[in-house]
Amino acid sequence: MSLLRQQGPAAAVPLRPPAAKGDGARTAGPAAGRRTRGLSARTRHKGMGLLLVTPFLLLFLAFLVAPLGYAFWLSLRTSTLVGGDHFSWFANYRQTFTDPHFLSGVRRVAVFGAVQIPVMLGVALLGALIIDEVTSRLAKLFRMTLFMPYAVPAVIGALMWGFLYSPTFGPVNSLSSALGLGKADLLGHPLMLTSLGNIVTWQWTGYNMIVLYAALQGLPREVYEAAKLDGAGQVQTALRVKIPMISSALVLTLMFTLIGTLQFFTEPRVLEKTASSVITPDYTPNLYAYNLAFQYSEFNYSAAISFSLGAVVFIGSYLFLFAARKRSGLK
């Protein structure tokens, strides 16, 4: 009795019995229910994501994968009046890489790109460096002016330049005659690649300039201040700081330009009627495939040429990235 008085009221509180297995199950029940509801919520989110992506997947399969699959199936077949339509495996591809028309078009495009790509990217890089250094309203106007040709559709731009190049009523030829320089046959054989290069450079320089300018805007300004403290001028800062730091953007623009050059089609196709004696049906590989399919109805061989050109573009792009990745920082 004295012991109870010493311990006080706390001694009278009964101890809680240990929980039974059933009680533990009842205690864990709400947590398990919450986990179950969480899993179902994640499942609903995944299902909603798949539902939102489904329209794109359907369009992707219907308008890209299915046509490519059908074109590849056509490229493995041969259709002739004598032999009919039969499965020939890779005979069309073997013929492609021995076809002098296809190989001459590839060589012509390679020569065109070797001259036009450095000129265009050089002008784009120079414009990006200029507008990155100048922050006045004139820089904004210059940036917008150079970017405007990219907003013009390629067909309309080619038609416009075809009118300017016209040897009969074109203003360029009229101005050349008025200055006493004689008739400038810009659509003739010696100057055709130069004229086409001028059209492509006019249209795509602004786009590449904006890409390079965006890369310059992402550089930390502290680097420029450190270069100035070291005594570097604007030219040295551009050559030794800015250009090396945007090498990744330069590599990407060069790769995209290379791919577009190998797929050269719109400008020669538009000017084909104006300069039919110079722009032959096999002037570029893409134009050759187009004419084979829609003028000569050789759909099987045209599909083989298209896939062969795609293989050339893929291999060329991969080799270029493999050679440039160490210098550019690309993975």
Coordinates of C-alpha atoms in Angstrom, one line a residue:
M1 CA 0.0 0.0 0.0
S2 CA 2.8 2.4 0.9
L3 CA 4.4 1.5 -2.4
L4 CA 1.3 2.6 -4.3
R5 CA 1.3 5.9 -2.4
Q6 CA 4.9 6.6 -3.3
Q7 CA 4.4 6.0 -7.0
G8 CA 1.4 8.1 -7.2
P9 CA -1.3 8.1 -9.9
A10 CA 1.1 7.0 -12.6
A11 CA 1.2 3.6 -11.1
A12 CA -2.5 3.2 -11.5
V13 CA -2.4 3.7 -15.3
P14 CA -2.7 0.2 -16.8
L15 CA -0.1 -0.8 -19.4
R16 CA -1.3 -1.1 -23.0
P17 CA -1.4 -4.7 -24.1
P18 CA 0.7 -5.7 -27.2
A19 CA -1.1 -5.3 -30.5
A20 CA -2.3 -8.5 -32.0
K21 CA -1.7 -9.5 -35.5
G22 CA -5.2 -8.4 -36.6
D23 CA -4.6 -5.0 -35.0
G24 CA -1.4 -4.5 -36.9
A25 CA -3.1 -5.5 -40.2
R26 CA -5.8 -2.9 -39.4
T27 CA -3.2 -0.2 -38.7
A28 CA -1.3 -0.9 -41.9
G29 CA -4.5 -0.9 -43.9
P30 CA -4.8 2.9 -44.6
A31 CA -1.1 3.1 -45.6
A32 CA -1.5 0.2 -48.0
G33 CA -4.7 1.8 -49.4
R34 CA -2.8 5.1 -50.0
R35 CA 0.0 3.2 -51.8
T36 CA -2.6 1.4 -53.9
R37 CA -4.3 4.7 -54.7
G38 CA -0.8 6.2 -55.6
L39 CA -0.1 3.4 -58.0
S40 CA -3.4 3.8 -59.7
A41 CA -2.8 7.6 -60.0
R42 CA 0.5 7.0 -61.6
T43 CA -1.1 4.5 -63.9
R44 CA -3.8 7.1 -64.8
H45 CA -1.1 9.6 -65.6
K46 CA 0.7 7.2 -67.8
G47 CA -2.5 6.4 -69.6
M48 CA -3.3 10.1 -70.1
G49 CA 0.2 10.6 -71.5
L50 CA -0.2 7.8 -74.0
L51 CA -3.6 9.1 -74.9
L52 CA -2.2 12.5 -75.7
V53 CA 0.7 11.1 -77.7
T54 CA -1.5 8.7 -79.7
P55 CA -2.6 11.3 -82.4
F56 CA 1.1 12.1 -83.1
L57 CA 2.0 8.4 -83.2
L58 CA -0.8 7.7 -85.6
L59 CA 0.2 10.5 -87.9
F60 CA 3.9 9.5 -87.6
L61 CA 3.1 5.9 -88.6
A62 CA 0.7 6.9 -91.4
F63 CA 2.7 9.6 -93.1
L64 CA 6.3 8.7 -92.4
V65 CA 6.8 5.1 -91.4
A66 CA 4.3 3.5 -93.8
P67 CA 5.4 5.5 -96.9
L68 CA 9.1 4.7 -96.1
G69 CA 8.3 1.1 -95.7
Y70 CA 6.3 1.0 -99.0
A71 CA 9.1 2.9 -100.8
F72 CA 11.7 0.4 -99.5
W73 CA 9.5 -2.5 -100.6
L74 CA 9.3 -0.8 -104.1
S75 CA 13.1 -0.4 -104.2
L76 CA 13.5 -4.2 -103.8
R77 CA 11.4 -4.9 -106.9
T78 CA 11.8 -4.4 -110.6
S79 CA 9.1 -3.8 -113.1
T80 CA 9.6 -4.1 -116.8
L81 CA 7.4 -4.6 -119.8
V82 CA 9.1 -7.9 -120.7
G83 CA 9.7 -9.4 -117.3
G84 CA 6.8 -7.9 -115.4
D85 CA 7.0 -7.1 -111.8
H86 CA 9.3 -9.3 -109.8
F87 CA 11.3 -9.3 -106.6
S88 CA 15.0 -8.4 -107.4
W89 CA 16.4 -7.8 -103.9
F90 CA 19.3 -5.3 -104.1
A91 CA 19.8 -5.2 -107.8
N92 CA 18.5 -1.6 -108.0
Y93 CA 21.0 -0.5 -105.4
R94 CA 23.9 -2.1 -107.2
Q95 CA 22.7 -0.3 -110.4
T96 CA 22.5 3.0 -108.4
F97 CA 26.1 3.1 -107.4
T98 CA 27.3 2.4 -110.9
D99 CA 24.8 4.8 -112.6
P100 CA 26.8 7.7 -114.2
H101 CA 23.8 10.0 -113.9
F102 CA 23.6 9.5 -110.2
L103 CA 27.3 9.7 -109.6
S104 CA 27.6 12.9 -111.7
G105 CA 24.8 14.5 -109.6
V106 CA 26.6 13.6 -106.4
R107 CA 29.9 15.1 -107.6
R108 CA 28.1 18.2 -108.8
V109 CA 26.4 18.7 -105.4
A110 CA 29.7 18.0 -103.6
V111 CA 31.5 20.7 -105.6
F112 CA 28.5 23.1 -104.9
G113 CA 28.7 22.4 -101.2
A114 CA 32.5 22.7 -101.0
V115 CA 32.2 26.3 -102.1
Q116 CA 28.8 27.5 -100.9
I117 CA 28.8 26.1 -97.4
P118 CA 32.0 27.9 -96.1
V119 CA 30.8 31.1 -97.7
M120 CA 27.4 31.0 -96.2
L121 CA 28.5 29.9 -92.7
G122 CA 31.3 32.5 -92.8
V123 CA 28.8 35.3 -93.5
A124 CA 26.4 34.0 -90.9
L125 CA 29.2 33.8 -88.3
L126 CA 30.4 37.3 -89.1
G127 CA 26.9 38.7 -88.8
A128 CA 26.3 36.9 -85.5
L129 CA 29.5 38.4 -84.1
I130 CA 28.6 41.9 -85.3
I131 CA 25.1 41.9 -83.8
D132 CA 26.4 40.4 -80.6
E133 CA 28.9 43.3 -80.2
V134 CA 26.5 46.1 -81.1
T135 CA 23.5 46.6 -78.8
S136 CA 21.8 49.5 -80.5
R137 CA 18.5 49.5 -82.4
L138 CA 20.5 49.2 -85.6
A139 CA 21.6 45.7 -84.6
K140 CA 17.9 44.7 -84.2
L141 CA 17.1 46.0 -87.6
F142 CA 20.1 44.2 -89.1
R143 CA 19.1 41.0 -87.4
M144 CA 15.6 41.2 -88.7
T145 CA 16.7 42.1 -92.2
L146 CA 19.0 39.1 -92.5
F147 CA 16.4 36.7 -91.1
M148 CA 13.6 37.8 -93.4
P149 CA 14.7 35.8 -96.4
Y150 CA 14.3 32.6 -94.4
A151 CA 10.6 33.5 -93.9
V152 CA 10.1 33.5 -97.7
P153 CA 9.1 30.0 -99.0
A154 CA 11.9 28.4 -101.0
V155 CA 9.8 28.1 -104.1
I156 CA 8.8 31.8 -104.1
G157 CA 12.5 32.8 -103.5
A158 CA 13.6 30.6 -106.4
L159 CA 11.0 32.1 -108.7
M160 CA 12.0 35.7 -107.7
W161 CA 15.7 35.0 -108.4
G162 CA 14.7 33.3 -111.7
F163 CA 13.1 36.5 -112.7
L164 CA 16.1 38.5 -111.7
Y165 CA 18.4 36.1 -113.6
S166 CA 16.3 36.0 -116.7
P167 CA 18.5 36.7 -119.8
T168 CA 15.6 38.4 -121.7
F169 CA 13.7 40.6 -119.3
G170 CA 15.7 40.3 -116.0
P171 CA 16.8 43.5 -114.3
V172 CA 20.3 42.2 -113.6
N173 CA 21.0 41.6 -117.3
S174 CA 19.5 45.0 -118.2
L175 CA 21.7 46.7 -115.6
S176 CA 24.7 44.9 -116.9
S177 CA 24.0 46.0 -120.4
A178 CA 23.4 49.6 -119.4
L179 CA 26.8 49.7 -117.6
G180 CA 28.5 48.4 -120.8
L181 CA 29.4 45.1 -119.3
G182 CA 27.6 43.1 -121.9
K183 CA 24.9 40.4 -121.3
A184 CA 25.4 38.4 -118.1
D185 CA 24.2 34.9 -118.7
L186 CA 23.6 34.0 -115.1
L187 CA 21.6 30.9 -116.1
G188 CA 24.2 29.7 -118.5
H189 CA 26.4 26.7 -117.9
P190 CA 29.5 28.5 -116.4
L191 CA 27.5 30.5 -113.8
M192 CA 24.6 28.2 -113.0
L193 CA 26.2 26.8 -109.8
T194 CA 27.2 30.3 -108.7
S195 CA 23.6 31.6 -109.3
L196 CA 22.2 28.6 -107.3
G197 CA 24.7 29.2 -104.5
N198 CA 23.6 32.8 -104.3
I199 CA 20.0 31.8 -103.9
V200 CA 20.7 29.3 -101.1
T201 CA 23.1 31.7 -99.4
W202 CA 20.5 34.5 -99.5
Q203 CA 17.8 32.3 -98.0
W204 CA 19.7 30.4 -95.3
T205 CA 22.4 32.8 -94.0
G206 CA 19.9 34.6 -91.7
Y207 CA 18.7 31.3 -90.2
N208 CA 22.3 30.2 -89.4
M209 CA 23.1 33.6 -88.1
I210 CA 20.3 33.5 -85.6
V211 CA 21.4 30.1 -84.3
L212 CA 24.9 31.3 -83.8
Y213 CA 23.8 34.5 -82.3
A214 CA 21.6 32.6 -79.8
A215 CA 24.7 30.5 -78.8
L216 CA 26.7 33.7 -78.3
Q217 CA 24.0 35.1 -76.1
G218 CA 24.3 32.1 -73.8
L219 CA 28.0 32.7 -73.1
P220 CA 28.9 34.2 -69.7
R221 CA 29.9 37.8 -69.9
E222 CA 32.5 37.4 -67.3
V223 CA 34.7 35.7 -69.9
Y224 CA 34.6 38.8 -72.1
E225 CA 35.6 41.0 -69.1
A226 CA 38.5 38.7 -68.3
A227 CA 39.7 38.8 -71.9
K228 CA 39.5 42.6 -71.8
L229 CA 41.5 42.7 -68.6
D230 CA 44.2 40.5 -70.3
G231 CA 44.4 43.2 -73.0
A232 CA 42.5 41.4 -75.8
G233 CA 40.7 43.5 -78.4
Q234 CA 37.4 42.8 -80.1
V235 CA 39.0 40.8 -82.9
Q236 CA 41.1 38.7 -80.5
T237 CA 38.1 38.1 -78.2
A238 CA 36.0 37.0 -81.2
L239 CA 38.7 34.7 -82.6
R240 CA 40.1 33.2 -79.3
V241 CA 37.1 33.3 -77.0
K242 CA 33.7 33.5 -78.7
I243 CA 34.3 31.2 -81.7
P244 CA 35.9 28.4 -79.7
M245 CA 33.1 28.6 -77.1
I246 CA 30.3 28.2 -79.7
S247 CA 32.0 25.4 -81.6
S248 CA 29.1 23.1 -80.8
A249 CA 26.6 25.4 -82.5
L250 CA 29.0 25.8 -85.5
V251 CA 29.2 22.0 -85.8
L252 CA 25.4 21.6 -85.7
T253 CA 24.8 24.4 -88.3
L254 CA 27.5 22.8 -90.5
M255 CA 25.9 19.4 -90.2
F256 CA 22.4 20.6 -91.0
T257 CA 23.7 22.6 -93.9
L258 CA 25.6 19.6 -95.2
I259 CA 22.4 17.5 -95.0
G260 CA 20.4 20.1 -96.8
T261 CA 23.0 20.5 -99.6
L262 CA 23.1 16.8 -100.3
Q263 CA 19.3 16.9 -100.6
F264 CA 19.4 19.9 -103.0
F265 CA 16.2 20.0 -105.0
T266 CA 13.9 23.0 -104.8
E267 CA 16.0 25.7 -106.5
P268 CA 17.1 23.5 -109.5
R269 CA 13.5 22.2 -109.9
V270 CA 12.1 25.7 -110.1
L271 CA 14.7 26.9 -112.5
E272 CA 14.6 23.7 -114.6
K273 CA 12.1 25.2 -117.1
T274 CA 14.0 28.5 -117.4
A275 CA 17.4 26.9 -118.0
S276 CA 16.4 23.4 -119.4
S277 CA 19.6 23.2 -121.4
V278 CA 21.8 23.5 -118.3
I279 CA 19.7 21.9 -115.5
T280 CA 19.3 18.4 -116.9
P281 CA 17.0 15.8 -115.3
D282 CA 20.0 14.3 -113.5
Y283 CA 21.4 17.7 -112.3
T284 CA 21.1 16.6 -108.6
P285 CA 20.4 13.2 -107.1
N286 CA 17.1 14.3 -105.7
L287 CA 16.0 15.8 -109.0
Y288 CA 17.1 12.7 -110.8
A289 CA 15.0 10.5 -108.5
Y290 CA 12.0 12.9 -108.9
N291 CA 12.2 12.8 -112.7
L292 CA 12.6 9.1 -112.8
A293 CA 9.4 8.6 -110.8
F294 CA 7.1 11.3 -112.2
Q295 CA 8.3 11.6 -115.8
Y296 CA 9.5 8.1 -116.7
S297 CA 7.4 6.1 -114.2
E298 CA 10.4 4.2 -112.9
F299 CA 9.2 4.1 -109.4
N300 CA 11.3 1.1 -108.3
Y301 CA 14.6 2.5 -109.4
S302 CA 13.6 6.0 -108.1
A303 CA 13.0 4.6 -104.6
A304 CA 16.3 2.8 -104.7
I305 CA 18.1 6.1 -105.6
S306 CA 16.3 7.9 -102.8
F307 CA 17.3 5.3 -100.2
S308 CA 20.9 5.3 -101.6
L309 CA 21.0 9.1 -101.2
G310 CA 19.7 8.7 -97.7
A311 CA 22.4 6.3 -96.9
V312 CA 25.0 8.7 -98.2
V313 CA 23.6 11.5 -96.1
F314 CA 23.5 9.3 -93.0
I315 CA 27.1 8.0 -93.4
G316 CA 28.4 11.4 -94.3
S317 CA 26.8 13.0 -91.2
Y318 CA 28.0 10.3 -88.9
L319 CA 31.6 10.5 -90.1
F320 CA 31.5 14.3 -89.8
L321 CA 30.2 14.2 -86.2
F322 CA 32.6 11.5 -85.3
A323 CA 35.5 13.6 -86.6
A324 CA 34.4 16.8 -85.0
R325 CA 33.0 15.6 -81.6
K326 CA 36.3 16.0 -79.7
R327 CA 36.8 19.6 -80.9
S328 CA 33.1 20.6 -80.4
G329 CA 32.3 18.9 -77.1
L330 CA 29.4 17.0 -78.6
K331 CA 28.7 13.5 -77.1

